């Protein structure tokens, strides 16, 4: 199973940015953790990070042409602003999980909107970086049912 793991703006700053909200692990640590988990559950992960909205749209579209089985995405702040990311996920029709490290529900009012959510089959928030692994497990089961 091929999964694309997409991280949006500022997630490359993990470990540096607001550790009280996002923890002390670096982006590199996160990738290693996901890589190890994927090995256990039989997933081949492809990682992508960008700070740019259009690049994230391009990567979601590429997942379609590459015949990826699933997408895990933490769109960062674009969660709360981007209809383009919503449309991209709808366009490709690939099972997609939305991940947030922090509990956005308990944060500022502008973080209460998620445009992408309606196109996602799973959302996890507030579980730290473990949320990525939970999303992968969910998608492994979901994709397994249809394969
Ligand atoms: C985030 C939450 C967003 O509101 C924020 O803009 C981020 C990270 C999270 O993982 O908790 O960049 O998606």
PDB file of C-alpha atoms and ligand atoms in Angstrom:
ATOM      1  CA  UNK A   1       0.000   0.000   0.000  1.00  0.00           C
ATOM      2  CA  UNK A   2       1.326   3.383  -1.016  1.00  0.00           C
ATOM      3  CA  UNK A   3       0.393   6.303   1.279  1.00  0.00           C
ATOM      4  CA  UNK A   4       1.314   9.948   0.748  1.00  0.00           C
ATOM      5  CA  UNK A   5       2.000  11.849   3.979  1.00  0.00           C
ATOM      6  CA  UNK A   6       1.583  15.577   3.363  1.00  0.00           C
ATOM      7  CA  UNK A   7       2.494  18.350   5.782  1.00  0.00           C
ATOM      8  CA  UNK A   8       1.642  21.985   5.184  1.00  0.00           C
ATOM      9  CA  UNK A   9       3.097  25.307   6.338  1.00  0.00           C
ATOM     10  CA  UNK A  10       5.354  25.499   9.374  1.00  0.00           C
ATOM     11  CA  UNK A  11       5.240  21.781  10.134  1.00  0.00           C
ATOM     12  CA  UNK A  12       8.896  21.613   9.086  1.00  0.00           C
ATOM     13  CA  UNK A  13       9.475  23.782  12.194  1.00  0.00           C
ATOM     14  CA  UNK A  14       8.303  21.075  14.599  1.00  0.00           C
ATOM     15  CA  UNK A  15      10.451  20.978  17.720  1.00  0.00           C
ATOM     16  CA  UNK A  16      11.195  24.686  17.303  1.00  0.00           C
ATOM     17  CA  UNK A  17       7.725  26.190  16.949  1.00  0.00           C
ATOM     18  CA  UNK A  18       5.524  26.546  20.032  1.00  0.00           C
ATOM     19  CA  UNK A  19       6.645  23.335  21.794  1.00  0.00           C
ATOM     20  CA  UNK A  20       3.853  23.778  24.346  1.00  0.00           C
ATOM     21  CA  UNK A  21       1.371  23.144  21.523  1.00  0.00           C
ATOM     22  CA  UNK A  22       3.307  20.939  19.101  1.00  0.00           C
ATOM     23  CA  UNK A  23       5.824  19.118  21.320  1.00  0.00           C
ATOM     24  CA  UNK A  24       9.598  18.725  21.164  1.00  0.00           C
ATOM     25  CA  UNK A  25       9.954  16.233  18.327  1.00  0.00           C
ATOM     26  CA  UNK A  26      11.484  17.614  15.138  1.00  0.00           C
ATOM     27  CA  UNK A  27       9.989  17.122  11.670  1.00  0.00           C
ATOM     28  CA  UNK A  28      12.787  14.599  11.047  1.00  0.00           C
ATOM     29  CA  UNK A  29      11.775  12.710  14.227  1.00  0.00           C
ATOM     30  CA  UNK A  30       8.173  12.665  12.993  1.00  0.00           C
ATOM     31  CA  UNK A  31       9.172  11.177   9.642  1.00  0.00           C
ATOM     32  CA  UNK A  32      11.250   8.477  11.360  1.00  0.00           C
ATOM     33  CA  UNK A  33       8.369   7.611  13.656  1.00  0.00           C
ATOM     34  CA  UNK A  34       5.934   7.332  10.736  1.00  0.00           C
ATOM     35  CA  UNK A  35       8.468   5.336   8.703  1.00  0.00           C
ATOM     36  CA  UNK A  36       8.889   2.780  11.508  1.00  0.00           C
ATOM     37  CA  UNK A  37       5.147   2.444  11.987  1.00  0.00           C
ATOM     38  CA  UNK A  38       4.564   2.025   8.269  1.00  0.00           C
ATOM     39  CA  UNK A  39       7.075  -0.819   8.174  1.00  0.00           C
ATOM     40  CA  UNK A  40       5.027  -2.647  10.835  1.00  0.00           C
ATOM     41  CA  UNK A  41       1.707  -2.226   9.039  1.00  0.00           C
ATOM     42  CA  UNK A  42       2.908  -2.841   5.478  1.00  0.00           C
ATOM     43  CA  UNK A  43       2.675   0.679   4.113  1.00  0.00           C
ATOM     44  CA  UNK A  44       5.153   2.406   1.828  1.00  0.00           C
ATOM     45  CA  UNK A  45       5.090   6.094   2.829  1.00  0.00           C
ATOM     46  CA  UNK A  46       5.983   8.997   0.564  1.00  0.00           C
ATOM     47  CA  UNK A  47       6.617  12.195   2.479  1.00  0.00           C
ATOM     48  CA  UNK A  48       5.967  15.705   1.266  1.00  0.00           C
ATOM     49  CA  UNK A  49       6.204  19.059   2.969  1.00  0.00           C
ATOM     50  CA  UNK A  50       5.529  22.511   1.552  1.00  0.00           C
ATOM     51  CA  UNK A  51       4.799  25.961   2.886  1.00  0.00           C
ATOM     52  CA  UNK A  52       2.935  26.803  -0.354  1.00  0.00           C
ATOM     53  CA  UNK A  53      -0.721  26.122  -1.025  1.00  0.00           C
ATOM     54  CA  UNK A  54      -0.409  25.472  -4.778  1.00  0.00           C
ATOM     55  CA  UNK A  55       2.426  23.006  -4.219  1.00  0.00           C
ATOM     56  CA  UNK A  56       0.210  21.082  -1.814  1.00  0.00           C
ATOM     57  CA  UNK A  57      -2.541  21.000  -4.457  1.00  0.00           C
ATOM     58  CA  UNK A  58       0.009  19.715  -7.007  1.00  0.00           C
ATOM     59  CA  UNK A  59       1.122  16.963  -4.622  1.00  0.00           C
ATOM     60  CA  UNK A  60      -2.458  15.835  -3.992  1.00  0.00           C
ATOM     61  CA  UNK A  61      -3.033  15.653  -7.765  1.00  0.00           C
ATOM     62  CA  UNK A  62       0.236  13.726  -8.220  1.00  0.00           C
ATOM     63  CA  UNK A  63      -1.074  11.149  -5.725  1.00  0.00           C
ATOM     64  CA  UNK A  64      -3.851  10.405  -8.223  1.00  0.00           C
ATOM     65  CA  UNK A  65      -1.505   9.868 -11.178  1.00  0.00           C
ATOM     66  CA  UNK A  66       0.835   7.785  -8.988  1.00  0.00           C
ATOM     67  CA  UNK A  67      -2.129   5.618  -7.945  1.00  0.00           C
ATOM     68  CA  UNK A  68      -1.556   6.232  -4.235  1.00  0.00           C
ATOM     69  CA  UNK A  69      -3.879   4.233  -1.975  1.00  0.00           C
ATOM     70  CA  UNK A  70      -4.373   6.900   0.681  1.00  0.00           C
ATOM     71  CA  UNK A  71      -3.358  10.374   1.798  1.00  0.00           C
ATOM     72  CA  UNK A  72      -2.610  11.595   5.319  1.00  0.00           C
ATOM     73  CA  UNK A  73      -2.573  15.378   5.458  1.00  0.00           C
ATOM     74  CA  UNK A  74      -1.882  17.975   8.091  1.00  0.00           C
ATOM     75  CA  UNK A  75      -2.649  21.133   6.128  1.00  0.00           C
ATOM     76  CA  UNK A  76      -1.459  23.415   8.966  1.00  0.00           C
ATOM     77  CA  UNK A  77      -3.069  26.849   8.764  1.00  0.00           C
ATOM     78  CA  UNK A  78      -4.443  26.094   5.266  1.00  0.00           C
ATOM     79  CA  UNK A  79      -6.951  23.869   7.084  1.00  0.00           C
ATOM     80  CA  UNK A  80      -8.793  27.022   8.038  1.00  0.00           C
ATOM     81  CA  UNK A  81      -8.539  28.940   4.771  1.00  0.00           C
ATOM     82  CA  UNK A  82      -8.125  26.692   1.760  1.00  0.00           C
ATOM     83  CA  UNK A  83     -10.978  25.736  -0.518  1.00  0.00           C
ATOM     84  CA  UNK A  84      -8.314  24.776  -3.078  1.00  0.00           C
ATOM     85  CA  UNK A  85      -7.110  21.922  -0.849  1.00  0.00           C
ATOM     86  CA  UNK A  86     -10.700  20.789  -0.285  1.00  0.00           C
ATOM     87  CA  UNK A  87     -11.294  20.750  -4.044  1.00  0.00           C
ATOM     88  CA  UNK A  88      -8.017  18.887  -4.642  1.00  0.00           C
ATOM     89  CA  UNK A  89      -8.937  16.092  -2.222  1.00  0.00           C
ATOM     90  CA  UNK A  90     -12.416  15.879  -3.759  1.00  0.00           C
ATOM     91  CA  UNK A  91     -10.901  15.781  -7.245  1.00  0.00           C
ATOM     92  CA  UNK A  92      -8.651  12.788  -6.666  1.00  0.00           C
ATOM     93  CA  UNK A  93     -11.153  10.638  -4.758  1.00  0.00           C
ATOM     94  CA  UNK A  94      -8.389   9.016  -2.677  1.00  0.00           C
ATOM     95  CA  UNK A  95      -9.237   8.119   0.963  1.00  0.00           C
ATOM     96  CA  UNK A  96      -7.771  10.976   2.972  1.00  0.00           C
ATOM     97  CA  UNK A  97      -7.256  11.532   6.703  1.00  0.00           C
ATOM     98  CA  UNK A  98      -6.873  14.954   8.306  1.00  0.00           C
ATOM     99  CA  UNK A  99      -4.389  15.206  11.179  1.00  0.00           C
ATOM    100  CA  UNK A 100      -3.786  17.978  13.703  1.00  0.00           C
ATOM    101  CA  UNK A 101      -1.155  17.644  16.382  1.00  0.00           C
ATOM    102  CA  UNK A 102      -2.878  20.146  18.672  1.00  0.00           C
ATOM    103  CA  UNK A 103      -6.499  20.096  19.708  1.00  0.00           C
ATOM    104  CA  UNK A 104      -7.772  22.771  17.344  1.00  0.00           C
ATOM    105  CA  UNK A 105     -11.258  22.490  18.856  1.00  0.00           C
ATOM    106  CA  UNK A 106      -9.957  24.073  22.052  1.00  0.00           C
ATOM    107  CA  UNK A 107      -8.031  26.871  20.370  1.00  0.00           C
ATOM    108  CA  UNK A 108      -8.887  30.222  18.738  1.00  0.00           C
ATOM    109  CA  UNK A 109     -12.204  30.683  16.948  1.00  0.00           C
ATOM    110  CA  UNK A 110     -10.469  31.026  13.559  1.00  0.00           C
ATOM    111  CA  UNK A 111      -9.213  27.447  13.961  1.00  0.00           C
ATOM    112  CA  UNK A 112     -12.748  26.060  14.339  1.00  0.00           C
ATOM    113  CA  UNK A 113     -13.296  25.922  10.589  1.00  0.00           C
ATOM    114  CA  UNK A 114     -11.789  23.121   8.538  1.00  0.00           C
ATOM    115  CA  UNK A 115     -12.551  23.378   4.838  1.00  0.00           C
ATOM    116  CA  UNK A 116     -10.843  20.101   4.012  1.00  0.00           C
ATOM    117  CA  UNK A 117     -12.728  18.050   6.622  1.00  0.00           C
ATOM    118  CA  UNK A 118     -15.785  17.302   4.511  1.00  0.00           C
ATOM    119  CA  UNK A 119     -13.581  15.533   1.961  1.00  0.00           C
ATOM    120  CA  UNK A 120     -11.794  13.435   4.607  1.00  0.00           C
ATOM    121  CA  UNK A 121     -12.920  10.045   5.914  1.00  0.00           C
ATOM    122  CA  UNK A 122     -11.071  10.473   9.227  1.00  0.00           C
ATOM    123  CA  UNK A 123      -9.977  13.368  11.424  1.00  0.00           C
ATOM    124  CA  UNK A 124      -7.706  13.226  14.448  1.00  0.00           C
ATOM    125  CA  UNK A 125      -6.655  16.159  16.622  1.00  0.00           C
ATOM    126  CA  UNK A 126      -4.959  16.717  19.934  1.00  0.00           C
ATOM    127  CA  UNK A 127      -3.147  13.373  20.040  1.00  0.00           C
ATOM    128  CA  UNK A 128       0.250  14.868  19.269  1.00  0.00           C
ATOM    129  CA  UNK A 129       2.247  13.146  16.549  1.00  0.00           C
ATOM    130  CA  UNK A 130       0.606   9.812  17.437  1.00  0.00           C
ATOM    131  CA  UNK A 131      -2.348  11.136  15.478  1.00  0.00           C
ATOM    132  CA  UNK A 132      -0.448  10.448  12.245  1.00  0.00           C
ATOM    133  CA  UNK A 133      -0.103   6.785  13.227  1.00  0.00           C
ATOM    134  CA  UNK A 134      -3.795   6.570  14.143  1.00  0.00           C
ATOM    135  CA  UNK A 135      -4.676   8.021  10.744  1.00  0.00           C
ATOM    136  CA  UNK A 136      -2.442   5.465   9.018  1.00  0.00           C
ATOM    137  CA  UNK A 137      -4.051   2.598  10.953  1.00  0.00           C
ATOM    138  CA  UNK A 138      -7.517   3.825  10.031  1.00  0.00           C
ATOM    139  CA  UNK A 139      -6.584   4.062   6.363  1.00  0.00           C
ATOM    140  CA  UNK A 140      -4.877   0.641   6.347  1.00  0.00           C
ATOM    141  CA  UNK A 141      -8.174  -0.902   7.496  1.00  0.00           C
ATOM    142  CA  UNK A 142     -10.218   1.148   5.073  1.00  0.00           C
ATOM    143  CA  UNK A 143      -8.043   0.467   2.040  1.00  0.00           C
ATOM    144  CA  UNK A 144      -7.684  -3.196   3.083  1.00  0.00           C
ATOM    145  CA  UNK A 145     -11.458  -3.619   2.856  1.00  0.00           C
ATOM    146  CA  UNK A 146     -11.542  -2.514  -0.776  1.00  0.00           C
ATOM    147  CA  UNK A 147      -8.357  -4.220  -2.057  1.00  0.00           C
TER     148      UNK A 147
HETATM  149  C1  LIG B   1      -2.138  22.334  13.159  1.00  0.00           C
HETATM  150  C2  LIG B   1      -3.183  23.297  13.708  1.00  0.00           C
HETATM  151  C3  LIG B   1      -3.336  24.504  12.814  1.00  0.00           C
HETATM  152  O1  LIG B   1      -4.327  25.386  13.338  1.00  0.00           O
HETATM  153  C4  LIG B   1      -2.022  25.262  12.736  1.00  0.00           C
HETATM  154  O2  LIG B   1      -2.129  26.356  11.867  1.00  0.00           O
HETATM  155  C5  LIG B   1      -0.878  24.378  12.345  1.00  0.00           C
HETATM  156  C6  LIG B   1      -0.816  23.032  12.923  1.00  0.00           C
HETATM  157  C7  LIG B   1      -1.870  21.159  14.114  1.00  0.00           C
HETATM  158  O3  LIG B   1      -1.207  20.219  13.691  1.00  0.00           O
HETATM  159  O4  LIG B   1      -2.293  21.192  15.275  1.00  0.00           O
HETATM  160  O5  LIG B   1       0.017  24.789  11.644  1.00  0.00           O
HETATM  161  O6  LIG B   1      -2.615  21.788  11.940  1.00  0.00           O
END
